[in-house]
Coordinates of C-alpha atoms in Angstrom, one line a residue:
M911 CA 10.4 -20.1 -15.2
K912 CA 11.5 -22.1 -12.1
R913 CA 14.1 -19.4 -11.4
T914 CA 11.5 -16.7 -11.9
G915 CA 9.2 -18.4 -9.4
L916 CA 11.9 -18.7 -6.8
I917 CA 12.8 -15.0 -7.2
F918 CA 9.1 -14.1 -6.6
L919 CA 9.0 -16.3 -3.4
L920 CA 12.1 -14.6 -2.1
V921 CA 10.6 -11.2 -2.8
V922 CA 7.4 -12.1 -0.9
A923 CA 9.3 -13.7 2.0
A924 CA 11.6 -10.6 2.4
T925 CA 8.7 -8.2 2.1
I926 CA 6.6 -10.0 4.7
Q927 CA 9.5 -10.2 7.2
G928 CA 10.5 -6.6 6.8
H929 CA 6.9 -5.2 6.9
A930 CA 6.2 -7.4 9.9
Q931 CA 9.0 -5.8 11.9
S932 CA 7.9 -2.2 11.2
A933 CA 4.2 -3.0 11.3
Q934 CA 4.4 -4.6 14.7
M935 CA 6.2 -1.5 16.0
A936 CA 3.5 0.6 14.3
A937 CA 0.8 -1.4 16.2
T938 CA 2.4 -0.5 19.5
V939 CA 2.6 3.2 18.5
M940 CA -1.0 3.3 17.5
R941 CA -2.0 1.7 20.8
L942 CA 0.2 4.1 22.9
W943 CA -0.5 7.4 21.1
K944 CA -3.9 7.3 19.4
D945 CA -4.0 10.9 18.2
S946 CA -0.6 12.5 18.8
L947 CA 2.5 12.0 21.0
Q948 CA 1.6 12.9 24.5
E949 CA 3.6 12.2 27.7
T950 CA 1.5 10.7 30.5
G951 CA -0.4 13.4 32.4
K952 CA 0.9 16.2 30.2
R953 CA -0.7 18.2 27.4
A954 CA 0.4 17.2 23.9
H955 CA 2.8 19.7 22.3
W956 CA 4.5 20.2 19.0
T957 CA 7.6 18.0 19.3
Y958 CA 10.3 16.6 17.1
D959 CA 9.7 13.2 18.7
Q960 CA 6.4 12.9 16.8
G961 CA 8.2 13.8 13.5
V962 CA 10.6 10.9 13.9
V963 CA 7.8 8.4 14.5
L964 CA 5.8 9.8 11.5
E965 CA 8.8 9.3 9.2
G966 CA 8.6 5.6 10.1
F967 CA 4.9 5.6 9.3
A968 CA 5.4 7.4 6.0
G969 CA 7.9 4.7 4.9
L970 CA 5.6 1.9 5.9
W971 CA 2.7 3.5 4.1
K972 CA 4.7 3.8 0.9
N973 CA 5.9 0.2 1.1
T974 CA 2.5 -1.3 1.7
G975 CA -0.2 1.0 0.4
D976 CA -2.0 0.5 3.7
G977 CA -4.0 3.6 4.3
R978 CA -4.1 3.2 8.1
Y979 CA -0.5 4.5 8.3
F980 CA -1.3 7.6 6.3
Q981 CA -4.4 8.2 8.4
F982 CA -2.2 8.0 11.5
I983 CA 0.1 10.7 10.1
Q984 CA -2.7 13.0 9.1
Q985 CA -4.6 12.5 12.4
G986 CA -1.5 13.3 14.4
I987 CA -0.6 16.5 12.6
D988 CA -4.3 17.6 12.5
T989 CA -4.3 17.8 16.3
Y990 CA -2.0 20.9 15.9
I991 CA -3.0 22.6 12.6
D992 CA -6.0 24.8 12.0
K993 CA -7.3 25.8 8.5
E994 CA -5.1 28.9 8.4
G995 CA -2.0 26.8 9.0
N996 CA -1.4 28.0 12.6
I997 CA 0.5 25.4 14.7
R998 CA -0.8 24.9 18.2
T999 CA 2.0 25.2 20.9
Y1000 CA 4.6 26.3 18.3
K1001 CA 6.4 29.6 18.9
Q1002 CA 8.6 30.8 16.1
D1003 CA 10.3 33.3 18.4
D1004 CA 11.9 30.4 20.3
Y1005 CA 14.1 29.8 17.2
N1006 CA 14.3 26.2 18.3
I1007 CA 15.5 24.2 15.3
D1008 CA 13.9 21.0 16.8
N1009 CA 10.6 22.5 15.9
I1010 CA 11.3 22.3 12.2
K1011 CA 11.4 18.5 12.2
N1012 CA 7.6 17.9 11.8
G1013 CA 7.7 20.0 8.7
R1014 CA 8.4 16.9 6.6
A1015 CA 5.0 15.5 7.7
L1016 CA 3.4 18.7 6.6
L1017 CA 5.0 18.6 3.2
L1018 CA 3.9 14.9 2.7
L1019 CA 0.3 15.8 3.7
Y1020 CA 0.3 18.8 1.3
K1021 CA 1.7 16.8 -1.6
V1022 CA -0.8 14.0 -1.1
T1023 CA -4.0 15.9 -0.2
N1024 CA -3.3 19.4 -1.8
E1025 CA -4.9 20.9 1.4
E1026 CA -3.7 24.5 1.7
K1027 CA -3.4 24.4 5.5
Y1028 CA -0.4 22.1 5.4
K1029 CA 1.4 24.4 2.9
L1030 CA 0.6 27.4 5.1
A1031 CA 2.0 25.6 8.2
A1032 CA 5.1 24.6 6.3
E1033 CA 5.6 28.2 5.2
K1034 CA 5.7 29.2 8.9
L1035 CA 8.6 26.8 9.5
R1036 CA 10.4 27.9 6.4
A1037 CA 10.0 31.5 7.8
Q1038 CA 11.7 30.4 11.0
L1039 CA 14.7 29.1 9.0
R1040 CA 15.0 32.4 7.1
N1041 CA 15.4 34.2 10.4
Q1042 CA 17.1 31.6 12.5
P1043 CA 20.1 33.1 14.3
R1044 CA 23.5 32.0 12.8
T1045 CA 27.0 31.6 13.9
N1046 CA 29.5 34.0 12.4
A1047 CA 30.4 31.3 9.8
G1048 CA 26.7 30.9 8.8
G1049 CA 25.6 27.9 10.8
F1050 CA 22.2 27.7 12.4
W1051 CA 22.1 28.1 16.2
H1052 CA 20.6 25.1 17.8
K1053 CA 18.2 27.3 19.7
K1054 CA 18.0 31.0 20.5
R1055 CA 18.9 30.2 24.1
Y1056 CA 22.0 28.3 23.0
P1057 CA 23.8 31.1 21.2
Y1058 CA 26.6 30.3 18.7
Q1059 CA 26.2 26.6 19.2
M1060 CA 25.7 23.9 16.5
W1061 CA 24.7 20.4 17.6
L1062 CA 24.7 17.3 15.4
D1063 CA 21.0 16.9 16.3
G1064 CA 20.1 20.2 14.6
L1065 CA 21.1 18.9 11.2
Y1066 CA 18.4 16.3 11.3
M1067 CA 15.8 18.6 12.8
G1068 CA 16.2 21.3 10.1
E1069 CA 18.0 20.2 6.9
P1070 CA 15.7 17.5 5.5
F1071 CA 12.7 19.8 5.7
Y1072 CA 14.8 22.6 4.3
A1073 CA 15.9 20.5 1.3
E1074 CA 12.5 19.0 0.6
Y1075 CA 10.8 22.4 0.8
A1076 CA 13.5 23.9 -1.5
A1077 CA 13.0 21.1 -4.1
L1078 CA 9.2 21.4 -4.0
F1079 CA 9.0 25.2 -4.3
H1080 CA 12.1 25.5 -6.6
E1081 CA 14.4 27.4 -4.2
D1082 CA 17.5 26.1 -5.9
T1083 CA 19.8 28.6 -4.2
A1084 CA 18.9 27.0 -0.8
F1085 CA 21.1 23.9 -1.5
R1086 CA 24.2 26.0 -1.1
D1087 CA 23.1 27.0 2.4
I1088 CA 22.2 23.4 3.2
T1089 CA 25.6 22.2 2.1
R1090 CA 27.2 24.8 4.3
Q1091 CA 25.4 23.5 7.4
F1092 CA 26.8 20.0 7.0
V1093 CA 30.3 21.1 6.1
L1094 CA 30.5 23.5 9.1
M1095 CA 29.3 20.8 11.4
E1096 CA 31.8 18.2 10.2
T1097 CA 34.7 20.6 10.0
N1098 CA 34.1 21.7 13.6
S1099 CA 33.2 18.5 15.2
R1100 CA 35.0 15.6 13.5
D1101 CA 37.9 14.0 15.3
A1102 CA 40.6 13.1 12.7
K1103 CA 41.9 10.1 14.7
T1104 CA 38.6 8.2 15.2
G1105 CA 36.5 9.7 12.4
L1106 CA 33.7 10.2 15.0
L1107 CA 31.8 13.5 15.5
Y1108 CA 31.6 15.3 18.8
H1109 CA 28.0 16.2 19.9
G1110 CA 28.3 19.9 19.5
Y1111 CA 30.6 22.9 19.3
D1112 CA 30.4 26.5 20.6
E1113 CA 31.8 29.0 18.2
S1114 CA 32.1 31.6 21.0
R1115 CA 34.0 29.1 23.3
Q1116 CA 32.0 30.5 26.2
Q1117 CA 30.2 27.3 27.4
K1118 CA 31.8 25.4 30.2
W1119 CA 31.4 22.2 28.2
A1120 CA 33.4 23.7 25.2
D1121 CA 37.0 23.1 24.7
K1122 CA 38.7 26.5 24.8
T1123 CA 40.8 25.8 21.7
T1124 CA 38.3 23.9 19.5
G1125 CA 34.9 24.8 21.0
R1126 CA 34.0 21.1 20.9
S1127 CA 32.0 19.2 23.5
P1128 CA 34.0 16.4 25.2
N1129 CA 32.3 13.2 24.0
F1130 CA 31.0 11.2 21.1
W1131 CA 27.4 10.6 22.0
G1132 CA 25.9 7.9 19.8
R1133 CA 22.4 9.3 19.1
A1134 CA 23.9 12.7 18.1
M1135 CA 25.9 11.0 15.4
G1136 CA 22.9 9.0 14.4
W1137 CA 20.9 12.2 13.8
Y1138 CA 23.6 13.6 11.6
G1139 CA 23.8 10.4 9.4
M1140 CA 20.0 10.2 9.0
A1141 CA 20.1 13.9 7.9
L1142 CA 22.7 13.2 5.3
V1143 CA 20.9 10.5 3.5
D1144 CA 17.5 12.2 3.8
V1145 CA 18.8 15.5 2.3
L1146 CA 20.7 13.8 -0.5
E1147 CA 17.4 12.6 -2.0
Y1148 CA 16.4 16.2 -2.9
Y1149 CA 19.7 17.5 -4.2
P1150 CA 19.9 18.6 -7.9
A1151 CA 22.0 15.9 -9.6
N1152 CA 24.7 18.3 -10.7
H1153 CA 24.8 20.5 -7.6
P1154 CA 28.4 20.8 -6.3
G1155 CA 27.2 20.4 -2.8
R1156 CA 26.0 16.9 -3.5
D1157 CA 29.6 15.7 -3.9
S1158 CA 30.6 17.4 -0.7
L1159 CA 27.8 15.6 1.2
L1160 CA 28.7 12.2 -0.4
Q1161 CA 32.3 12.6 0.7
I1162 CA 31.1 13.4 4.3
L1163 CA 28.9 10.3 4.2
Q1164 CA 31.8 8.1 3.1
R1165 CA 33.9 9.3 6.0
Y1166 CA 31.0 9.0 8.4
A1167 CA 30.1 5.4 7.3
A1168 CA 33.7 4.3 7.8
A1169 CA 33.6 5.5 11.4
V1170 CA 30.3 3.8 12.0
K1171 CA 31.5 0.5 10.8
K1172 CA 34.7 0.8 12.9
Y1173 CA 32.8 1.3 16.1
Q1174 CA 30.1 -1.4 15.7
D1175 CA 30.3 -3.8 18.6
P1176 CA 31.6 -7.1 17.1
V1177 CA 29.7 -9.3 19.5
S1178 CA 26.2 -7.8 19.6
G1179 CA 26.3 -6.0 16.3
V1180 CA 24.9 -2.8 17.8
W1181 CA 26.5 0.4 19.1
Y1182 CA 27.3 2.0 22.5
Q1183 CA 25.8 5.1 24.2
I1184 CA 29.3 6.6 24.1
L1185 CA 30.7 5.3 20.9
D1186 CA 34.5 5.0 21.6
K1187 CA 34.3 3.8 25.2
A1188 CA 32.9 0.2 24.8
G1189 CA 34.8 -1.2 27.7
K1190 CA 34.4 1.6 30.2
K1191 CA 32.4 1.1 33.3
G1192 CA 28.8 2.1 33.0
N1193 CA 28.7 2.3 29.2
Y1194 CA 25.8 0.4 27.6
L1195 CA 24.4 -0.7 24.2
E1196 CA 21.8 1.8 23.1
A1197 CA 18.8 1.2 20.8
S1198 CA 18.3 4.6 19.1
V1199 CA 21.8 5.1 17.8
S1200 CA 21.9 1.5 16.6
C1201 CA 18.6 2.0 14.6
M1202 CA 19.8 5.3 13.2
F1203 CA 23.1 3.8 12.0
V1204 CA 21.4 0.9 10.3
Y1205 CA 18.9 3.3 8.6
T1206 CA 21.8 5.5 7.4
L1207 CA 23.8 2.7 6.0
A1208 CA 20.8 0.8 4.4
K1209 CA 19.4 3.9 2.7
G1210 CA 22.9 5.0 1.6
I1211 CA 23.4 1.6 0.0
R1212 CA 19.9 1.5 -1.6
L1213 CA 20.3 4.9 -3.2
G1214 CA 23.8 4.3 -4.4
Y1215 CA 25.5 6.8 -2.0
L1216 CA 27.5 4.0 -0.3
P1217 CA 29.1 0.8 -1.6
E1218 CA 27.4 -2.5 -1.0
S1219 CA 30.3 -3.5 1.2
Y1220 CA 28.4 -1.8 4.0
L1221 CA 25.5 -4.3 3.7
S1222 CA 27.1 -6.8 6.1
T1223 CA 27.4 -4.0 8.7
A1224 CA 23.7 -3.1 8.3
K1225 CA 22.5 -6.7 8.4
K1226 CA 24.5 -7.4 11.5
G1227 CA 23.1 -4.2 13.0
I1228 CA 19.4 -5.0 12.4
T1229 CA 19.9 -8.6 13.6
G1230 CA 21.5 -7.3 16.8
I1231 CA 18.8 -4.7 17.3
N1232 CA 16.1 -7.4 17.1
K1233 CA 17.9 -9.6 19.5
Q1234 CA 19.1 -7.0 22.0
F1235 CA 16.2 -4.6 22.1
I1236 CA 12.9 -6.0 20.6
R1237 CA 10.5 -7.8 22.9
P1238 CA 7.0 -9.1 22.2
A1239 CA 4.3 -6.9 23.8
A1240 CA 1.6 -8.6 25.8
E1241 CA -1.1 -6.3 24.2
G1242 CA 0.2 -7.2 20.7
G1243 CA 3.0 -5.7 18.6
V1244 CA 6.4 -5.3 20.0
N1245 CA 8.3 -3.1 22.5
L1246 CA 11.6 -1.4 22.0
E1247 CA 13.9 -1.5 25.0
G1248 CA 17.1 0.4 25.7
T1249 CA 16.6 4.0 24.4
V1250 CA 18.0 6.9 26.4
T1251 CA 15.4 9.6 26.9
V1252 CA 17.5 12.6 26.1
G1253 CA 21.0 14.0 25.7
G1254 CA 22.0 17.7 25.6
L1255 CA 24.5 20.4 26.4
G1256 CA 24.1 23.3 28.8
G1257 CA 20.7 24.4 30.0
D1258 CA 19.3 24.4 33.5
P1259 CA 20.2 22.1 35.3
Y1260 CA 23.5 22.4 33.4
R1261 CA 24.6 19.5 31.3
D1262 CA 28.4 19.4 31.0
G1263 CA 28.8 16.9 28.2
S1264 CA 30.9 14.6 30.4
Y1265 CA 30.9 10.8 30.2
E1266 CA 29.1 10.7 33.6
Y1267 CA 26.4 13.1 32.3
Y1268 CA 25.4 10.9 29.3
L1269 CA 25.2 7.9 31.5
S1270 CA 22.9 9.6 34.0
E1271 CA 19.9 10.1 31.7
K1272 CA 17.1 7.6 32.0
V1273 CA 16.9 4.6 29.6
I1274 CA 13.3 3.6 28.9
Q1275 CA 11.0 1.4 26.9
N1276 CA 9.3 2.7 23.7
D1277 CA 10.9 6.1 23.6
P1278 CA 9.5 7.7 20.4
K1279 CA 12.9 8.7 19.1
G1280 CA 14.0 5.0 19.3
V1281 CA 10.7 3.7 18.0
G1282 CA 10.7 6.0 15.0
A1283 CA 14.3 5.2 14.2
Y1284 CA 13.5 1.5 14.5
M1285 CA 10.6 1.7 12.0
Q1286 CA 12.8 3.6 9.6
A1287 CA 15.6 1.1 9.9
A1288 CA 13.3 -1.8 9.4
N1289 CA 11.7 -0.2 6.4
E1290 CA 15.0 0.4 4.7
M1291 CA 16.2 -3.1 5.4
D1292 CA 13.0 -4.4 3.9
L1293 CA 13.6 -2.5 0.7
L1294 CA 17.2 -3.8 0.5
A1295 CA 15.9 -7.3 0.9
I1296 CA 13.7 -7.1 -2.2
P1297 CA 15.7 -8.7 -5.1
K1298 CA 16.6 -6.1 -7.6
T1299 CA 15.1 -7.9 -10.6
G1300 CA 14.7 -4.6 -12.4
K1301 CA 18.2 -3.5 -12.0
G1302 CA 19.5 -1.8 -15.2
L1303 CA 16.0 -1.4 -16.6
T1304 CA 14.2 1.9 -17.4
I1305 CA 10.4 2.3 -17.3
T1306 CA 9.4 5.4 -19.2
I1307 CA 6.0 7.0 -19.0
D1308 CA 4.7 8.9 -22.1
N1309 CA 4.2 12.6 -21.6
F1310 CA 3.4 13.4 -25.3
F1311 CA 0.1 11.7 -26.0
N1312 CA -0.9 12.5 -22.4
H1313 CA 0.3 16.0 -21.7
E1314 CA -1.8 17.8 -19.2
V1315 CA -0.4 21.1 -17.8
R1316 CA -1.4 23.1 -14.7
S1317 CA -1.8 26.9 -14.8
D1318 CA 1.7 27.2 -13.3
G1319 CA 3.2 25.3 -16.2
T1320 CA 3.9 22.0 -14.4
T1321 CA 3.0 18.7 -15.9
W1322 CA 0.5 16.6 -14.0
H1323 CA -1.9 13.7 -14.1
Y1324 CA -0.4 10.2 -14.4
V1325 CA 3.2 11.2 -13.9
W1326 CA 5.8 9.6 -11.6
N1327 CA 6.6 12.5 -9.2
E1328 CA 2.9 13.3 -8.5
M1329 CA 1.9 12.2 -5.0
D1330 CA -1.8 13.3 -5.1
N1331 CA -4.7 11.2 -6.3
G1332 CA -4.0 11.3 -10.0
G1333 CA -0.2 10.6 -9.8
Y1334 CA 1.8 7.4 -10.2
S1335 CA 4.3 8.0 -7.3
L1336 CA 3.4 4.8 -5.4
W1337 CA 3.7 2.7 -8.5
G1338 CA 7.0 4.4 -9.2
E1339 CA 8.2 3.4 -5.7
I1340 CA 7.3 -0.2 -6.5
F1341 CA 9.6 -0.1 -9.6
H1342 CA 12.4 1.6 -7.7
N1343 CA 12.2 -1.0 -4.9
K1344 CA 12.8 -3.6 -7.6
G1345 CA 15.9 -1.7 -8.8
A1346 CA 14.4 -0.2 -11.9
R1347 CA 14.7 3.5 -13.0
T1348 CA 11.7 5.6 -13.9
A1349 CA 11.7 8.2 -16.6
M1350 CA 9.4 10.4 -18.6
L1351 CA 9.3 11.1 -22.4
P1352 CA 7.8 14.5 -23.3
E1353 CA 8.7 14.2 -27.0
A1354 CA 7.1 12.2 -29.8
P1355 CA 8.4 8.6 -29.8
T1356 CA 11.3 7.9 -32.2
A1357 CA 13.6 4.9 -32.7
A1358 CA 16.3 6.9 -31.0
N1359 CA 14.5 7.8 -27.8
L1360 CA 12.7 4.5 -27.4
A1361 CA 16.0 2.7 -27.7
K1362 CA 16.8 4.3 -24.3
T1363 CA 14.0 2.5 -22.5
N1364 CA 13.0 -1.1 -21.8
I1365 CA 9.4 -0.5 -20.9
F1366 CA 7.1 2.2 -22.4
L1367 CA 3.9 3.2 -20.6
I1368 CA 1.2 5.1 -22.4
V1369 CA -1.8 6.3 -20.3
D1370 CA -5.0 8.1 -21.1
P1371 CA -4.3 9.9 -24.4
D1372 CA -5.5 13.5 -24.4
T1373 CA -8.7 14.8 -25.8
E1374 CA -9.3 18.4 -27.0
K1375 CA -11.3 18.8 -23.8
E1376 CA -8.2 18.2 -21.7
T1377 CA -5.5 19.8 -23.8
A1378 CA -5.7 22.7 -26.2
K1379 CA -3.6 21.0 -28.9
P1380 CA -3.4 17.3 -28.1
N1381 CA -0.8 15.1 -29.8
F1382 CA -2.9 12.3 -31.4
M1383 CA -1.6 8.9 -32.4
T1384 CA -0.7 8.6 -36.1
A1385 CA 0.3 5.8 -38.4
A1386 CA 3.9 7.1 -38.3
Y1387 CA 4.1 7.0 -34.5
A1388 CA 2.5 3.6 -34.5
D1389 CA 5.1 2.3 -36.8
V1390 CA 7.9 3.5 -34.6
I1391 CA 6.4 1.9 -31.4
Y1392 CA 5.5 -1.3 -33.2
D1393 CA 9.1 -1.7 -34.5
W1394 CA 10.4 -1.1 -31.0
V1395 CA 8.2 -3.8 -29.5
K1396 CA 9.2 -6.3 -32.2
K1397 CA 12.9 -5.8 -31.1
G1398 CA 12.1 -6.6 -27.5
G1399 CA 10.3 -3.6 -26.0
V1400 CA 7.5 -4.0 -23.5
L1401 CA 4.5 -1.7 -24.1
I1402 CA 1.9 -1.0 -21.4
I1403 CA -1.3 0.7 -22.4
L1404 CA -3.6 2.0 -19.7
Q1405 CA -6.4 3.6 -21.7
N1406 CA -9.5 5.3 -20.3
D1407 CA -13.2 5.1 -21.1
K1408 CA -15.2 7.0 -23.7
G1409 CA -15.5 10.7 -22.9
N1410 CA -12.3 10.7 -20.8
S1411 CA -9.8 9.7 -23.4
E1412 CA -9.1 9.8 -27.1
I1413 CA -9.8 6.2 -28.4
E1414 CA -10.5 6.2 -32.1
K1415 CA -7.1 7.5 -33.3
F1416 CA -5.2 5.7 -30.6
N1417 CA -6.6 2.4 -32.0
T1418 CA -4.2 3.0 -34.9
L1419 CA -1.5 1.8 -32.6
T1420 CA -3.2 -0.9 -30.7
A1421 CA -4.7 -2.5 -33.9
R1422 CA -1.1 -3.5 -34.8
F1423 CA -1.1 -5.8 -31.9
G1424 CA -4.7 -7.2 -32.4
I1425 CA -6.2 -4.9 -29.7
H1426 CA -9.2 -2.6 -30.3
F1427 CA -10.5 -0.4 -27.5
N1428 CA -14.3 -0.1 -27.6
E1429 CA -15.7 3.3 -27.2
D1430 CA -17.7 2.3 -24.2
S1431 CA -17.7 2.5 -20.4
R1432 CA -18.6 -0.1 -17.8
N1433 CA -18.1 -0.6 -14.0
H1434 CA -19.8 2.7 -13.1
V1435 CA -19.4 3.5 -9.4
E1436 CA -21.9 5.7 -7.6
G1437 CA -20.2 7.8 -4.8
K1438 CA -18.4 5.5 -2.4
Q1439 CA -20.2 2.3 -3.4
F1440 CA -16.8 0.8 -4.3
E1441 CA -18.1 -2.8 -4.5
Q1442 CA -19.7 -1.7 -7.8
G1443 CA -16.1 -1.5 -9.2
A1444 CA -15.0 -4.9 -7.7
L1445 CA -13.6 -7.5 -10.1
Y1446 CA -12.3 -10.9 -9.1
L1447 CA -9.2 -12.4 -10.9
P1448 CA -9.2 -16.2 -11.2
A1449 CA -6.4 -18.2 -9.8
G1450 CA -3.5 -18.8 -12.2
N1451 CA -3.8 -15.5 -14.1
P1452 CA -0.6 -15.2 -16.1
V1453 CA 0.0 -11.6 -15.1
F1454 CA -1.7 -11.3 -11.7
A1455 CA -0.9 -14.6 -10.1
H1456 CA -1.0 -13.3 -6.6
T1457 CA -4.0 -10.9 -6.8
K1458 CA -7.6 -11.8 -6.3
K1459 CA -9.9 -8.8 -5.7
I1460 CA -9.3 -5.5 -7.6
Y1461 CA -11.0 -2.2 -8.0
I1462 CA -11.3 -0.7 -11.5
K1463 CA -14.0 1.6 -12.6
E1464 CA -15.3 3.1 -15.9
I1465 CA -13.4 0.8 -18.2
S1466 CA -13.3 0.7 -22.0
T1467 CA -13.6 -3.0 -23.0
L1468 CA -11.5 -4.7 -25.6
K1469 CA -12.1 -6.5 -28.9
L1470 CA -9.3 -8.8 -29.8
S1471 CA -7.8 -10.5 -32.9
P1472 CA -4.5 -12.4 -33.3
P1473 CA -1.9 -12.2 -31.9
A1474 CA -3.7 -10.7 -28.8
T1475 CA -5.2 -13.0 -26.2
S1476 CA -7.4 -12.2 -23.3
I1477 CA -6.1 -12.7 -19.8
F1478 CA -9.2 -11.6 -18.0
N1479 CA -12.9 -11.6 -19.1
D1480 CA -15.9 -10.5 -17.0
K1481 CA -19.6 -11.0 -17.9
G1482 CA -18.7 -11.5 -21.6
D1483 CA -16.4 -8.5 -21.8
V1484 CA -12.7 -8.6 -22.4
I1485 CA -11.1 -6.5 -19.7
M1486 CA -7.4 -7.2 -20.1
A1487 CA -5.2 -8.5 -22.9
V1488 CA -1.6 -9.5 -23.7
S1489 CA -0.1 -9.5 -27.2
K1490 CA 3.3 -11.0 -28.1
V1491 CA 5.0 -9.6 -31.2
G1492 CA 8.6 -10.5 -32.1
K1493 CA 10.7 -10.3 -29.0
G1494 CA 8.4 -7.9 -27.3
A1495 CA 5.1 -7.9 -25.4
V1496 CA 2.1 -5.6 -24.9
F1497 CA -0.3 -5.4 -21.9
A1498 CA -3.6 -3.5 -22.3
V1499 CA -6.5 -2.4 -20.1
G1500 CA -9.1 0.3 -20.5
D1501 CA -8.4 2.3 -17.4
P1502 CA -5.4 4.3 -15.9
W1503 CA -6.0 2.0 -12.9
F1504 CA -2.7 2.3 -10.9
Y1505 CA -2.9 6.0 -9.9
N1506 CA -2.5 6.8 -6.2
E1507 CA -6.1 7.2 -5.4
Y1508 CA -6.7 3.5 -5.8
L1509 CA -3.3 2.3 -4.7
D1510 CA -2.6 4.2 -1.4
G1511 CA -5.4 2.7 0.8
R1512 CA -6.9 6.0 1.7
R1513 CA -10.2 5.4 -0.1
L1514 CA -10.6 1.7 -0.8
S1515 CA -11.2 -0.9 1.9
P1516 CA -8.3 -3.3 2.7
D1517 CA -9.8 -6.2 0.9
F1518 CA -9.1 -4.6 -2.5
E1519 CA -5.7 -5.7 -3.7
N1520 CA -4.8 -2.9 -6.2
Y1521 CA -1.3 -2.4 -4.6
Q1522 CA -0.6 -6.1 -5.0
A1523 CA -1.8 -6.0 -8.6
A1524 CA 0.5 -3.1 -9.3
S1525 CA 3.4 -5.1 -8.0
D1526 CA 2.3 -8.2 -10.0
L1527 CA 2.2 -6.2 -13.2
A1528 CA 5.6 -4.7 -12.5
D1529 CA 7.0 -8.2 -12.0
W1530 CA 5.4 -9.3 -15.3
M1531 CA 6.8 -6.3 -17.1
I1532 CA 10.3 -7.0 -15.8
R1533 CA 10.1 -10.6 -16.8
Q1534 CA 9.2 -9.8 -20.4
T1535 CA 12.3 -7.6 -20.8
T1536 CA 14.6 -10.4 -19.6
Q1537 CA 13.1 -13.6 -21.1
H1538 CA 14.7 -13.2 -24.5
K1539 CA 18.2 -12.3 -23.2

């Protein structure tokens, strides 16, 4: 128990430190850009800079459940989108791949809110990609006015949205095209000697900056390589597991990471504006590339794309960034120094890609590209710092007793991959951050399939009102689950109240553990009077040791007999119980409770601690699986 307590303290310390870094940067952003990114004295326009910042906010929201960060994303995007999904200041005919970047914020908003306008806007960006001019080899032009050119930047601007859209709307054939973009870029821009990637190449060899033999630009600009690495790890999240392109991208990432590690400055821990010219006059340490490299390495490690041997490089990088570039802001929050404003090729005035050109661009404070990359890097380092107490464990959610299906045939309501109100995506993120794997069981429980999981979660068994032919609990199913618990399984039961869940037959299972769900309903909440659903957990609760105030409404109460014991009573009612049987354990409460609507901070006031409660229960579940080993 002493070891368990120490682990928890380490988790809390790591979480506070990581969130503090990203949250302080977020405070600065919300002060500088209250509604959208806008240059001083200029009208706000649809720009990829905003998309980079909003990625940082999305990560911070998922890691904390703080609704302010989601609201900032929505407010920023809503300044551009009307109800038909038209995007103010966006022109598809420009065929500028930079303009695709904000599409990921559109997809996030659509998945969380189900508002059609975000889907319609995303479809417009997808239409641009369908018609984007291409090189003869099939690579996207960076812009219509930059014919036959591919830049490293463009992979980040276009491909993560392309992959996420393809995964969401089942465009499986798109992944072959996405793979082609990365392979073409590496094939045409990678230097075999250094492993570094040139900023861009011109297939036509017509540009003055292009080598007449290779078509490559002449220098290794740091941020360009940073864009490419971030694109790799972001895209890989959406690849089908067995897609051949996935292995191709993983191999590219391995080569990329080796070069990044090689060119890290050994003294400061960060990276130079021109990566391979550390000692040359005028070269300088640059913030955005350093943040992007840390993000790429950290996320690659966390998701298993890169070996943990790169962790020391990432840690040295974030330490160097904080020392070299982060300064306290007088108004609160922090400032990020040392980001170059821009870097490009061609155009008017003409940018020749020379060493002197890259050093001529302004270096400023709080450039949004650097700010967004810093937030993303801090978020990823925070996730890496959380001890992986759940490593090797599988948490499986039942999709047999609760099996609600939409008209399009997709499963929904209390499932891991559902990001809207009724889903468990944020709770799933909590488990993943602790190193555990989440899964779903759509079949009836058997000794064989339960043997593949450590924790089994049953939520809100179906009624005939919800499902045409519900799968009710039977004595035979109860026997299987009971035997699995006795052998060391951890069973989590999140019931619902009378009228919203099947209770009578389901008690066939829970009675085995001394738990009976009453067919009642308490904690009714009228409209937005959320205090009617407030409950206060006493200090020293064996499951929720770090949670005080929770929100939970319309609960079915419990009646207990041995071996079950109450862990929380309120006004004479048993609200939560634990039962220990053999080597296993059961937790029960009469509400689905941890679905996104009451975890993500969008509805409840910040004094409710449902997100912390979800983390506490996850820790308890993990402890139960390991205490008998």
